[in-house]
mmCIF file of C-alpha atoms and ligand atoms in Angstrom:
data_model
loop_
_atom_site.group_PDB
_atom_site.id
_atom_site.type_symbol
_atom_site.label_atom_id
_atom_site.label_comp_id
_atom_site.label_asym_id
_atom_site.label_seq_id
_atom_site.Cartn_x
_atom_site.Cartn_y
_atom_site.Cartn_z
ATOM 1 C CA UNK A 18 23.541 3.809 -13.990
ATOM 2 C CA UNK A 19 22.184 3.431 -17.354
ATOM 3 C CA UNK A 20 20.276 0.227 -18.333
ATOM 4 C CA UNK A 21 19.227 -1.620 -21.431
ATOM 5 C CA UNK A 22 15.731 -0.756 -21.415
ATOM 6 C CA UNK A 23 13.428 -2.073 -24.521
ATOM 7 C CA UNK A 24 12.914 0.817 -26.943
ATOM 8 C CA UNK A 25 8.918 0.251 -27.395
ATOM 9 C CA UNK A 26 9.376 1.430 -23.622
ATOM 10 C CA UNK A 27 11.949 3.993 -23.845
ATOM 11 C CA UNK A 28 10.033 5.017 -26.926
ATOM 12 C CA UNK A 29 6.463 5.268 -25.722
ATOM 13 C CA UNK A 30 6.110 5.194 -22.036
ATOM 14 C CA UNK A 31 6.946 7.836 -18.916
ATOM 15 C CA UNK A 32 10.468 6.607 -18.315
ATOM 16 C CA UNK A 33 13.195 7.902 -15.309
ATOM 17 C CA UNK A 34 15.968 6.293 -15.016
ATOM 18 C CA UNK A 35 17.536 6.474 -11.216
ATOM 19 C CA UNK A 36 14.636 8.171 -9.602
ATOM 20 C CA UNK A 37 14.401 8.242 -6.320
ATOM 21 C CA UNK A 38 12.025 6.517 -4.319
ATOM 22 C CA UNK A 39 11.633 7.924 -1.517
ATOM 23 C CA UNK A 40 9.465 10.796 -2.352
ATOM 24 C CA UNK A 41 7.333 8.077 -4.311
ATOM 25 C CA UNK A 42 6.431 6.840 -0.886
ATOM 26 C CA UNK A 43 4.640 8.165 2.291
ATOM 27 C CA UNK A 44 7.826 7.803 5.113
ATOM 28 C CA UNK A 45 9.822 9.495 2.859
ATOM 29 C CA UNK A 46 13.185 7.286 2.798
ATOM 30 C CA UNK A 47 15.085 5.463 0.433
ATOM 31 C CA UNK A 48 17.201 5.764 -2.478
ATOM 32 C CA UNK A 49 16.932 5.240 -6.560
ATOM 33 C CA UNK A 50 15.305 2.438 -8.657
ATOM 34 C CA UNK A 51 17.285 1.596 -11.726
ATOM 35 C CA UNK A 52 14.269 3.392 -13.135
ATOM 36 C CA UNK A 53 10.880 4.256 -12.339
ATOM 37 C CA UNK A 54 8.117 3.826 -14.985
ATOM 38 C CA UNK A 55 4.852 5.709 -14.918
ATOM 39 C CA UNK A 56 2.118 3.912 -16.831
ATOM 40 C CA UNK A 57 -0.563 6.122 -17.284
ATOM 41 C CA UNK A 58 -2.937 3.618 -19.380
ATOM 42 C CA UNK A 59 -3.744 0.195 -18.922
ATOM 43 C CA UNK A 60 -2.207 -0.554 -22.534
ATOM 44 C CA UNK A 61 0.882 0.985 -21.479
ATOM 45 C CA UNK A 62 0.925 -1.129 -17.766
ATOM 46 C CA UNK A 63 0.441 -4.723 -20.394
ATOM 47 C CA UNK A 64 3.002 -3.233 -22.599
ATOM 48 C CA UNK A 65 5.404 -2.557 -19.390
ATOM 49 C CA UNK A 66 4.767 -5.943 -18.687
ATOM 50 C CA UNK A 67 5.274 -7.908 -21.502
ATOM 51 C CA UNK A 68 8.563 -6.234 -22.702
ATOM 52 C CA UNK A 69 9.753 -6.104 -19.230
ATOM 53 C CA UNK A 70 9.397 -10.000 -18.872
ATOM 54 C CA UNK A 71 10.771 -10.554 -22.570
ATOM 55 C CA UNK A 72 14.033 -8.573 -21.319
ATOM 56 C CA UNK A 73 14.278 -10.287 -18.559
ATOM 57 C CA UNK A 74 14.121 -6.899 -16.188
ATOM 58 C CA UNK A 75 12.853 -7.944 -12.887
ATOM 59 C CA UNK A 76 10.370 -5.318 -12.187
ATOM 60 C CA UNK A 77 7.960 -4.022 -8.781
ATOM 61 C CA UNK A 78 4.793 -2.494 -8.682
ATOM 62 C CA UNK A 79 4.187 0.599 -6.396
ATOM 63 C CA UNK A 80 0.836 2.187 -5.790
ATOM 64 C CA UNK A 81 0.827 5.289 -2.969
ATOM 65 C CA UNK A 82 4.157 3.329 -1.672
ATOM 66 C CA UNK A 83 2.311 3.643 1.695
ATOM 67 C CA UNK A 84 3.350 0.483 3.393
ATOM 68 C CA UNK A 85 6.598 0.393 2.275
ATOM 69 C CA UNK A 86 10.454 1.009 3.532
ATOM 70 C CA UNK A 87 12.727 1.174 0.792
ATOM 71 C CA UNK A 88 16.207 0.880 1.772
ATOM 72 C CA UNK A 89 18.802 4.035 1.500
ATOM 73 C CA UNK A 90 20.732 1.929 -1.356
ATOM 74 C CA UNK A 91 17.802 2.185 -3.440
ATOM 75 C CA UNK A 92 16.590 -0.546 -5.605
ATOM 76 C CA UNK A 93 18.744 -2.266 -8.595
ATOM 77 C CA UNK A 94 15.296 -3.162 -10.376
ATOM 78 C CA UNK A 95 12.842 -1.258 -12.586
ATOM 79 C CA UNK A 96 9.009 0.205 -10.790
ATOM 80 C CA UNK A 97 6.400 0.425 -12.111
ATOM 81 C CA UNK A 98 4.592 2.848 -10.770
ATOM 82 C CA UNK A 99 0.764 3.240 -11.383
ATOM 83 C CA UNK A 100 -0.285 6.626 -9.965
ATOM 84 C CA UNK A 101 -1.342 7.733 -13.523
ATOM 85 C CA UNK A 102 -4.013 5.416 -14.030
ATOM 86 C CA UNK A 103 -6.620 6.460 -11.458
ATOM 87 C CA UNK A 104 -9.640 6.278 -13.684
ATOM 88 C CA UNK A 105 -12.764 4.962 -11.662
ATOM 89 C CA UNK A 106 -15.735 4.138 -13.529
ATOM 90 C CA UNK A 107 -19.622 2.652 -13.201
ATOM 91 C CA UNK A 108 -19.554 -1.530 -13.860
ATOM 92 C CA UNK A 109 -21.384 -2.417 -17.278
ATOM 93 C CA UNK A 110 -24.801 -2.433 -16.496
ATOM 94 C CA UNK A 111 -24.228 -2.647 -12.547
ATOM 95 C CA UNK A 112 -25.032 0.717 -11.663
ATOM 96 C CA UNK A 113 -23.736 -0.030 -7.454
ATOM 97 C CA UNK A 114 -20.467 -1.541 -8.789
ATOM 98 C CA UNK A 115 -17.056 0.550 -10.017
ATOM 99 C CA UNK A 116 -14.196 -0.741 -11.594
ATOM 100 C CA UNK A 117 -11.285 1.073 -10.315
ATOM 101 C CA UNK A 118 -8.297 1.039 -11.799
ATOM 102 C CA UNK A 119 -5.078 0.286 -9.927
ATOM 103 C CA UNK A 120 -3.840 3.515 -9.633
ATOM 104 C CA UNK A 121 -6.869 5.143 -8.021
ATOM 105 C CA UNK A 122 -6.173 6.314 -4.086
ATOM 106 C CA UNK A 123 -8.625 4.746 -1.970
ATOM 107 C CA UNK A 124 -9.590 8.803 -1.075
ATOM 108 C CA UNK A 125 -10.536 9.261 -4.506
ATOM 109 C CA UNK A 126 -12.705 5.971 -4.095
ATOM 110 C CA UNK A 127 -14.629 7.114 -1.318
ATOM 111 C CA UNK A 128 -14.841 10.057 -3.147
ATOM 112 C CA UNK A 129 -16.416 8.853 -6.351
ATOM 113 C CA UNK A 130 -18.626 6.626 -3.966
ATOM 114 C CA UNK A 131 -20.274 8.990 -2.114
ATOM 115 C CA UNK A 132 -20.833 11.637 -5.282
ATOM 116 C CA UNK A 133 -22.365 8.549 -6.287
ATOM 117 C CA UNK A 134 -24.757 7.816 -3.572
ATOM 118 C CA UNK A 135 -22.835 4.475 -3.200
ATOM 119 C CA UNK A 136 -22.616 3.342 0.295
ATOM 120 C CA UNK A 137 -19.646 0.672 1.432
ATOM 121 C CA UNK A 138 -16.716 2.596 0.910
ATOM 122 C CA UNK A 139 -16.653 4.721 3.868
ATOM 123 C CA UNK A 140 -14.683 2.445 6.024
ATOM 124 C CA UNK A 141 -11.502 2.956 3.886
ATOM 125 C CA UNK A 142 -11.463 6.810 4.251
ATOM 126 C CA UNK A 143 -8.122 7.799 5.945
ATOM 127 C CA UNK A 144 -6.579 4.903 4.520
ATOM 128 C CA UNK A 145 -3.300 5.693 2.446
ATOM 129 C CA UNK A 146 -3.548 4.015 -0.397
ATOM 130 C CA UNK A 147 -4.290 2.896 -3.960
ATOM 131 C CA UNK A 148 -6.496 0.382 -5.404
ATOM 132 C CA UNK A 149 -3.863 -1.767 -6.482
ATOM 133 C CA UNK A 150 -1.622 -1.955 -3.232
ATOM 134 C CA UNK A 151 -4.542 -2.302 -0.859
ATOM 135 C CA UNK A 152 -6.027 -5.727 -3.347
ATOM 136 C CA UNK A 153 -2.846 -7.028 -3.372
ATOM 137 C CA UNK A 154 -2.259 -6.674 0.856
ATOM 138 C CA UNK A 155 -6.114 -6.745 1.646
ATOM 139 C CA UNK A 156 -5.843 -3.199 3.399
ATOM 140 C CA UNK A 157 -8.309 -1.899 5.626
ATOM 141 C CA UNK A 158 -9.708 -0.660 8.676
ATOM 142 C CA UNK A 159 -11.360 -1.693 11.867
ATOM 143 C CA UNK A 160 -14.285 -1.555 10.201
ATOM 144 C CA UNK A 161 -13.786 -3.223 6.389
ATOM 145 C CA UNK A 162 -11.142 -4.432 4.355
ATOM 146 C CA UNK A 163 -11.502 -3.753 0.703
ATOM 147 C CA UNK A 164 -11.691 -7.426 0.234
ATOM 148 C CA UNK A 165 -14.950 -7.278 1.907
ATOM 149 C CA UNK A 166 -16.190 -5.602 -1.315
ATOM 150 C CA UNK A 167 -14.239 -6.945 -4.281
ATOM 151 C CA UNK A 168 -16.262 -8.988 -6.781
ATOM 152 C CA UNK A 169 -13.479 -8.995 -9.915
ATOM 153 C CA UNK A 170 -9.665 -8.551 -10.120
ATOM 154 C CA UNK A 171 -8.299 -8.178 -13.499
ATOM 155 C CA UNK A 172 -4.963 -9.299 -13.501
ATOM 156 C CA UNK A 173 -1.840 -8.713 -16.038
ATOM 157 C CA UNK A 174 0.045 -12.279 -16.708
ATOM 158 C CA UNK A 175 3.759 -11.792 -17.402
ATOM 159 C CA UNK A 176 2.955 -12.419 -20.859
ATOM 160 C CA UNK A 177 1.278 -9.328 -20.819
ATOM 161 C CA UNK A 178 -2.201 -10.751 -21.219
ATOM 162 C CA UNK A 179 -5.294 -9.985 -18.980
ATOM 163 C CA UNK A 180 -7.341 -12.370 -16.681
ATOM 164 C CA UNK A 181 -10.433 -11.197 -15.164
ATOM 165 C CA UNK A 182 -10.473 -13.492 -11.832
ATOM 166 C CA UNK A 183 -13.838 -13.380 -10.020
ATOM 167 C CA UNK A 184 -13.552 -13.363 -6.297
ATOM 168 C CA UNK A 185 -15.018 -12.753 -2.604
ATOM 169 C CA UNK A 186 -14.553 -11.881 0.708
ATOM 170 C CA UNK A 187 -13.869 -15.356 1.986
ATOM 171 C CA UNK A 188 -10.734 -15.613 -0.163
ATOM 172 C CA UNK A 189 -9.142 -12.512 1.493
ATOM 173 C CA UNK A 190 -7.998 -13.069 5.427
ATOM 174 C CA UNK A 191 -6.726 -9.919 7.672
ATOM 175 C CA UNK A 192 -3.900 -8.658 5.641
ATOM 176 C CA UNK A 193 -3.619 -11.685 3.415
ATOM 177 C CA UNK A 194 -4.913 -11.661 -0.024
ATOM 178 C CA UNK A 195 -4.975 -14.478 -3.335
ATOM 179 C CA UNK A 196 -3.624 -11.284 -5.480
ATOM 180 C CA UNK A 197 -0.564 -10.716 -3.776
ATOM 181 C CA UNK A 198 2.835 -10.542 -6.039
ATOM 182 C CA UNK A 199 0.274 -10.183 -9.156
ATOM 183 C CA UNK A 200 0.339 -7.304 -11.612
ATOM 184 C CA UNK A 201 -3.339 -5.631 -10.640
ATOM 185 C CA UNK A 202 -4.553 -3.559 -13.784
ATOM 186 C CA UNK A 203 -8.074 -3.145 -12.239
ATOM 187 C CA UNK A 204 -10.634 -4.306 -9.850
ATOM 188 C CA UNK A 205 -14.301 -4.054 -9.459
ATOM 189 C CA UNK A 206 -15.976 -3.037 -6.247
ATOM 190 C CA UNK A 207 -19.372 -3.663 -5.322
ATOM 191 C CA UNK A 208 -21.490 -1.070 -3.272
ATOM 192 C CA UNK A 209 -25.267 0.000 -2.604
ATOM 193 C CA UNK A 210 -27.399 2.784 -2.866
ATOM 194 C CA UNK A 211 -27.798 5.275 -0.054
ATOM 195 C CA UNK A 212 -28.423 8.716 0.767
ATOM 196 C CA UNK A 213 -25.363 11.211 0.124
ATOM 197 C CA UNK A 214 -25.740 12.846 4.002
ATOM 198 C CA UNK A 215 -25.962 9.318 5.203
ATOM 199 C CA UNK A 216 -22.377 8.179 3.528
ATOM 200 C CA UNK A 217 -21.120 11.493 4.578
ATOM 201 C CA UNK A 218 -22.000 10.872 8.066
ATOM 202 C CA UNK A 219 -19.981 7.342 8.108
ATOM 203 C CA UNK A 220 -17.060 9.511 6.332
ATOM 204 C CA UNK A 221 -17.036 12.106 8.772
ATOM 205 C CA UNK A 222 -17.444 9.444 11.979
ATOM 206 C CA UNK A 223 -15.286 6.942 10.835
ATOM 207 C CA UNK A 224 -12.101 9.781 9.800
ATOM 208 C CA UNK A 225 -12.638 11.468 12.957
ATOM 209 C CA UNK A 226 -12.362 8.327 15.225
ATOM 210 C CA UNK A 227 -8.930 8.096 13.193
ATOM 211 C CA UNK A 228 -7.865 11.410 13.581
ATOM 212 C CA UNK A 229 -8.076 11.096 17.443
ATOM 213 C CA UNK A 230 -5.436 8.225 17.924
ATOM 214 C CA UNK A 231 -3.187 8.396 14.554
ATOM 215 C CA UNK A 232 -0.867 10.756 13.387
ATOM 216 C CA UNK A 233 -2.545 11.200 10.228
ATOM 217 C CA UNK A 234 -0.735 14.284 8.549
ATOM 218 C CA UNK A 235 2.883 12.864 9.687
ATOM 219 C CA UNK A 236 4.932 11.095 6.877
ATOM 220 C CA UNK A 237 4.695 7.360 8.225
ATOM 221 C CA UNK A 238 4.295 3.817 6.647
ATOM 222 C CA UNK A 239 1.215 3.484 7.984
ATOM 223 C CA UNK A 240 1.006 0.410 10.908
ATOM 224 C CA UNK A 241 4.359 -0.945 11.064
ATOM 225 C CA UNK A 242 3.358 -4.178 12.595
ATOM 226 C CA UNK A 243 0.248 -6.670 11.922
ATOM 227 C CA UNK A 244 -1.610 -7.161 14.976
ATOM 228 C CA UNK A 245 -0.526 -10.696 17.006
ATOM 229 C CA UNK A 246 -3.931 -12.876 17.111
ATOM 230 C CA UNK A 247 -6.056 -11.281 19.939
ATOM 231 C CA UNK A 248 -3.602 -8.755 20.654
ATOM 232 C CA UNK A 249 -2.697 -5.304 19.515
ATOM 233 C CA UNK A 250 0.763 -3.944 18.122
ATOM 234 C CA UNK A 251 0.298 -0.605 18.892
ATOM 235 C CA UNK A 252 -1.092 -1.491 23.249
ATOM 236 C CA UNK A 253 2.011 -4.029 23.686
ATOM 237 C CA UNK A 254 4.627 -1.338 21.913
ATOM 238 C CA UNK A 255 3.129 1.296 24.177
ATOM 239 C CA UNK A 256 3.054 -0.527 27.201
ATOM 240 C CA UNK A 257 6.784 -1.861 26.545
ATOM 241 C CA UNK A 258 7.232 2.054 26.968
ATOM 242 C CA UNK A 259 8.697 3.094 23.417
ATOM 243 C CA UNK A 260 6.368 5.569 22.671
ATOM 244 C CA UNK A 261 8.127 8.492 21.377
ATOM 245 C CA UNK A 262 11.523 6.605 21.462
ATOM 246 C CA UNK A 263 13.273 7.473 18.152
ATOM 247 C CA UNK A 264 16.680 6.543 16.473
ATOM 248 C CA UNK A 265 18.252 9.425 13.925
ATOM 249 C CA UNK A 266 14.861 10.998 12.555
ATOM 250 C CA UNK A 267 12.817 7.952 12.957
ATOM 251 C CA UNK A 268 10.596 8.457 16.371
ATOM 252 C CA UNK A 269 7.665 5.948 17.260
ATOM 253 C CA UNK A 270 5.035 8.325 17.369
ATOM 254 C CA UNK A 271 3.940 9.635 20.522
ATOM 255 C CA UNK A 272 -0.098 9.157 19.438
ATOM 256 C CA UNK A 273 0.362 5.796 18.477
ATOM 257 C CA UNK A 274 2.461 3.453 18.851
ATOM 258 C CA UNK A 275 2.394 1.286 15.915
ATOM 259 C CA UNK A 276 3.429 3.877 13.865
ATOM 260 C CA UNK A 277 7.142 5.048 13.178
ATOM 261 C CA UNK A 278 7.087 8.780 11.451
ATOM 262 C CA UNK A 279 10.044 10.343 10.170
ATOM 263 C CA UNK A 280 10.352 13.487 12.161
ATOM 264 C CA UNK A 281 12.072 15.335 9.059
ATOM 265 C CA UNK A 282 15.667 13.482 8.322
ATOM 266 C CA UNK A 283 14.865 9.892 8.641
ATOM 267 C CA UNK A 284 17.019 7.764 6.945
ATOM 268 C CA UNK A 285 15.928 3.812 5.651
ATOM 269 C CA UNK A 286 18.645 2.394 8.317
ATOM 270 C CA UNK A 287 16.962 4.478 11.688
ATOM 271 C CA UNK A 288 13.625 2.957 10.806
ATOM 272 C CA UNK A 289 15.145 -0.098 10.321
ATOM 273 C CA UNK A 290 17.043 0.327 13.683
ATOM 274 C CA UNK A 291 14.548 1.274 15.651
ATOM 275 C CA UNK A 292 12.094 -1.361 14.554
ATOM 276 C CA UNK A 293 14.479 -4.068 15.777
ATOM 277 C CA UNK A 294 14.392 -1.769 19.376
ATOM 278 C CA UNK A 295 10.342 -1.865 19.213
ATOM 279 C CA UNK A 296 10.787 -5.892 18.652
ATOM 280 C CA UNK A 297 13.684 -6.306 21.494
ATOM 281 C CA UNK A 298 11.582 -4.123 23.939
ATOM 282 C CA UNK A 299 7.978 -5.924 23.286
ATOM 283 C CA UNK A 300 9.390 -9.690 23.451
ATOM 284 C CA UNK A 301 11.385 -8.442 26.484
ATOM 285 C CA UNK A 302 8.124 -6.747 27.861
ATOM 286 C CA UNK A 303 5.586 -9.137 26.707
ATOM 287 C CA UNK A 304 6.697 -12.247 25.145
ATOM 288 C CA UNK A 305 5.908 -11.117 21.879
ATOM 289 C CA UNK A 306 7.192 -11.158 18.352
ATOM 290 C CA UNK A 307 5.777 -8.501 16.574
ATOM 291 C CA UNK A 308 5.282 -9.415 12.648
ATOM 292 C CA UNK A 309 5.829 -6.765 10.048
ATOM 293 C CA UNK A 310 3.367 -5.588 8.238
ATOM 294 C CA UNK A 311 5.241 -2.968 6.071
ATOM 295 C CA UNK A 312 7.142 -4.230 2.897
ATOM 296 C CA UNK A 313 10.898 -3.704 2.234
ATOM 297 C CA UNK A 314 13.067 -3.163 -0.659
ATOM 298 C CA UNK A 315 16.361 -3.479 -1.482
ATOM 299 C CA UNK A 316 19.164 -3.884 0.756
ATOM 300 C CA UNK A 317 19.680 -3.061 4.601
ATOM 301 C CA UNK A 318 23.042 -2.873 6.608
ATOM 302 C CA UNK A 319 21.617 -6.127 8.557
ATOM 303 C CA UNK A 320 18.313 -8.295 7.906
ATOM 304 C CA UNK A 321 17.388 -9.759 11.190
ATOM 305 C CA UNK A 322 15.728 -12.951 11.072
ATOM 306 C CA UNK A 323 12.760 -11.130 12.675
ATOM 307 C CA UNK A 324 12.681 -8.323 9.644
ATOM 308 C CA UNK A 325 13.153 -10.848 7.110
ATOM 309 C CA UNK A 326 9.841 -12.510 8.369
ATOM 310 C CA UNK A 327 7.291 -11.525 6.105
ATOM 311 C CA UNK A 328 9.035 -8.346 4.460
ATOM 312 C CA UNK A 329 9.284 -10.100 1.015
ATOM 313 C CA UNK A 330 8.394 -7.443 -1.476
ATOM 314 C CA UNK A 331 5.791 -8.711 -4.267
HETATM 315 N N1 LIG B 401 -3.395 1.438 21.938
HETATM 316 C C1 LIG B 401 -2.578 1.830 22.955
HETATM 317 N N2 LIG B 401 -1.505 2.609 22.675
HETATM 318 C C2 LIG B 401 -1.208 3.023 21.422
HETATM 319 C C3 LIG B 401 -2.042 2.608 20.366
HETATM 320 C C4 LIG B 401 -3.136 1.821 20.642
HETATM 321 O O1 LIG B 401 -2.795 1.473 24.118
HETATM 322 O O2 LIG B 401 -0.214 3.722 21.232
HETATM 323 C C5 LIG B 401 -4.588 0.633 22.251
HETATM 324 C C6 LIG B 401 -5.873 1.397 21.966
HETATM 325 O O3 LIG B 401 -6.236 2.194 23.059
HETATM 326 C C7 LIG B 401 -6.857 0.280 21.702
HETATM 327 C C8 LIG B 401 -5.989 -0.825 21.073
HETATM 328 O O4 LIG B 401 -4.632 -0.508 21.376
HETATM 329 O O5 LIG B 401 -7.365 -0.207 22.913
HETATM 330 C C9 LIG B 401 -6.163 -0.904 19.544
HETATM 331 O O6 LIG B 401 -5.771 0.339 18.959
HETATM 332 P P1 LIG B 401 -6.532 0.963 17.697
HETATM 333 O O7 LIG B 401 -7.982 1.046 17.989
HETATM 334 O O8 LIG B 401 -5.815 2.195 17.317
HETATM 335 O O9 LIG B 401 -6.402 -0.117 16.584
HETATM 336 P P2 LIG B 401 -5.121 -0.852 16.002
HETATM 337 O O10 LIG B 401 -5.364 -2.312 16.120
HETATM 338 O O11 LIG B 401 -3.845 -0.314 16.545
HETATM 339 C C10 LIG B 401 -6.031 -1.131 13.555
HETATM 340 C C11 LIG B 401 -5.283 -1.214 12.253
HETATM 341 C C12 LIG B 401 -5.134 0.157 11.640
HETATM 342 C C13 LIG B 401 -6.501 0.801 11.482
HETATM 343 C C14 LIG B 401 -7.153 0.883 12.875
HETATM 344 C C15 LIG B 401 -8.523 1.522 12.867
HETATM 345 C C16 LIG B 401 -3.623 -3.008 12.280
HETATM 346 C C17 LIG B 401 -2.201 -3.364 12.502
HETATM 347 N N3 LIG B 401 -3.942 -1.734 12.481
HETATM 348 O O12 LIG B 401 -5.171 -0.427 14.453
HETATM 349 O O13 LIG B 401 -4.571 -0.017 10.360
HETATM 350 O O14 LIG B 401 -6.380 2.094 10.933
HETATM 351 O O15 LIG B 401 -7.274 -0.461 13.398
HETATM 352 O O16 LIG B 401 -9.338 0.926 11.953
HETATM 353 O O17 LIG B 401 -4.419 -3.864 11.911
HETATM 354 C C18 LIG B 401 -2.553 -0.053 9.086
HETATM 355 O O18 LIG B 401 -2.767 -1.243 8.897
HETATM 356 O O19 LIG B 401 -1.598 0.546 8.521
HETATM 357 C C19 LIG B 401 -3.412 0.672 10.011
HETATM 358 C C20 LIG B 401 -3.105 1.868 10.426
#
């Protein structure tokens, strides 16, 4: 479908119209946007923005699209997607703080970090992720959530101009974060000196714990479900016995069970599916409701009372 796009976008921005979406995110399902545009600047993200807005074309922002199921319709809305701006710099005079901009994977922070000598980051290895997604969702490990080290978010208003909004750790919650459904152009984490062995060694002991219990190189949304207060998703699924139980090419993995991979021809409706199975199984099991963690877009056969829950996109 073609679409009345502004021409200062058309004209001066990465533009594709009807892209799919599912390669831009890490299960692999889903079908087109309306159009997918790349900013690969932070003008180009305010400019996005503000004629966007002015057209009135509702529009999403996607990051690594790693905690995310977009439906096999695909998406009658424009995406922005910021994977091209991924620079990460020092802080003004700050030498332990970097401003990351949105696009930046948290790998390539940890990264940066630890060339460095910055020590704080390690925690966040192994996450999938960008800057931008993870301030917006508060994502993290059992360790840290990047929250925990945020000082600054600069934000992009709808009229396309910038906010710089100062913040701390005890305005982010597990999950749960003041930025959500805000345009994030950049954000500014705060770290401390260390030795570069010493940050390896947290790298190295912290991805390796991972490795052991999640299916790191399978094509997954991450943790489909929060964890219930006290509780975790991934013990009650397991012990509810759907561990390796799969519907089309969607299979809850068989290393853990709070993740759903697509084994190869997964399609948005078997993850969809078999998510309502996982939730059937654990209240019949357990009791419990499982919330979603993962985001969804666009539209599904069905939206169960218990997916709609908390699966508003932005
Ligand atoms: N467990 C099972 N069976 C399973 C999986 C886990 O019995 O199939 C048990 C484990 O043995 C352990 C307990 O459940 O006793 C907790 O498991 P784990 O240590 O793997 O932690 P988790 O709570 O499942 C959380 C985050 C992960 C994060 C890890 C490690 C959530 C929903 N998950 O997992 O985050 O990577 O800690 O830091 O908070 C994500 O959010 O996408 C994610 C993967």
């Amino acid at each position: 479908m073609s679409m009345d796009l502004p021409d200062a976008l058309r004209d001066e921005l990465l533009v594709h119209e009807g892209a799919d979406l599912g390669p831009r995110t890490t299960l692999g399902v889903g079908g087109p946007a309306l159009c997918v545009i790349e900013p690969r600047r932070r003008e180009e993200l305010i400019l996005a923005v503000r004629e966007l807005t002015a057209a009135g074309l509702p529009f999403r922002m996607l990051g690594h699209g790693s905690n995310l199921v977009v439906s096999d319709a695909g998406l009658d809305e424009v995406v922005l997607h910021t994977r091209g701006m991924k620079n990460i710099y020092h802080h003004g005079e700050q030498d332990a703080a970097l401003r990351c901009e949105a696009g930046a994977t948290l790998a390539r922070l940890v990264s940066v970090a630890h060339d460095m000598g910055l020590a704080g980051a390690e925690g966040l290895i192994g996450i999938p992720g960008t800057v931008g997604g993870a301030v917006a969702g508060n994502a993290g490990g059992r360790e840290i959530a990047l929250g925990d080290l945020l000082t600054e978010v600069t934000l992009v208003d709808p009229d396309g101009t910038t906010r710089a909004v100062p913040c701390s750790p005890k305005d982010f919650g597990y999950r749960t974060s003041p930025f959500a459904g805000h345009v994030i152009l950049d954000a500014v984490v705060q770290l401390c000196p260390d030795g570069k062995e010493q940050i390896f060694d947290r790298m190295r002991r912290t991805l390796r714990a991972k490795a052991e219990s999640q299916p790191l190189s399978a094509s997954s949304a991450g943790c489909m479900f929060r964890n219930p207060a006290g509780a975790s998703s991934g013990a009650l699924i397991d012990r509810a016995g759907c561990k390796g139980l799969s519907v089309g090419g969607a299979q809850v993995s068989p290393e853990h069970a709070n993740f759903i991979v697509n084994t190869g021809e997964a399609m948005a409706e078997d993850v969809r599916r078999l998510v309502v199975r996982v939730q059937q199984a654990v209240r019949e099991h357990s009791g419990v409701d499982l919330p979603l963690e993962v985001e969804w877009w666009g539209a599904f056969e069905e939206r169960t009372p218990v997916l709609g829950a908390g699966s508003d996109a932005e």
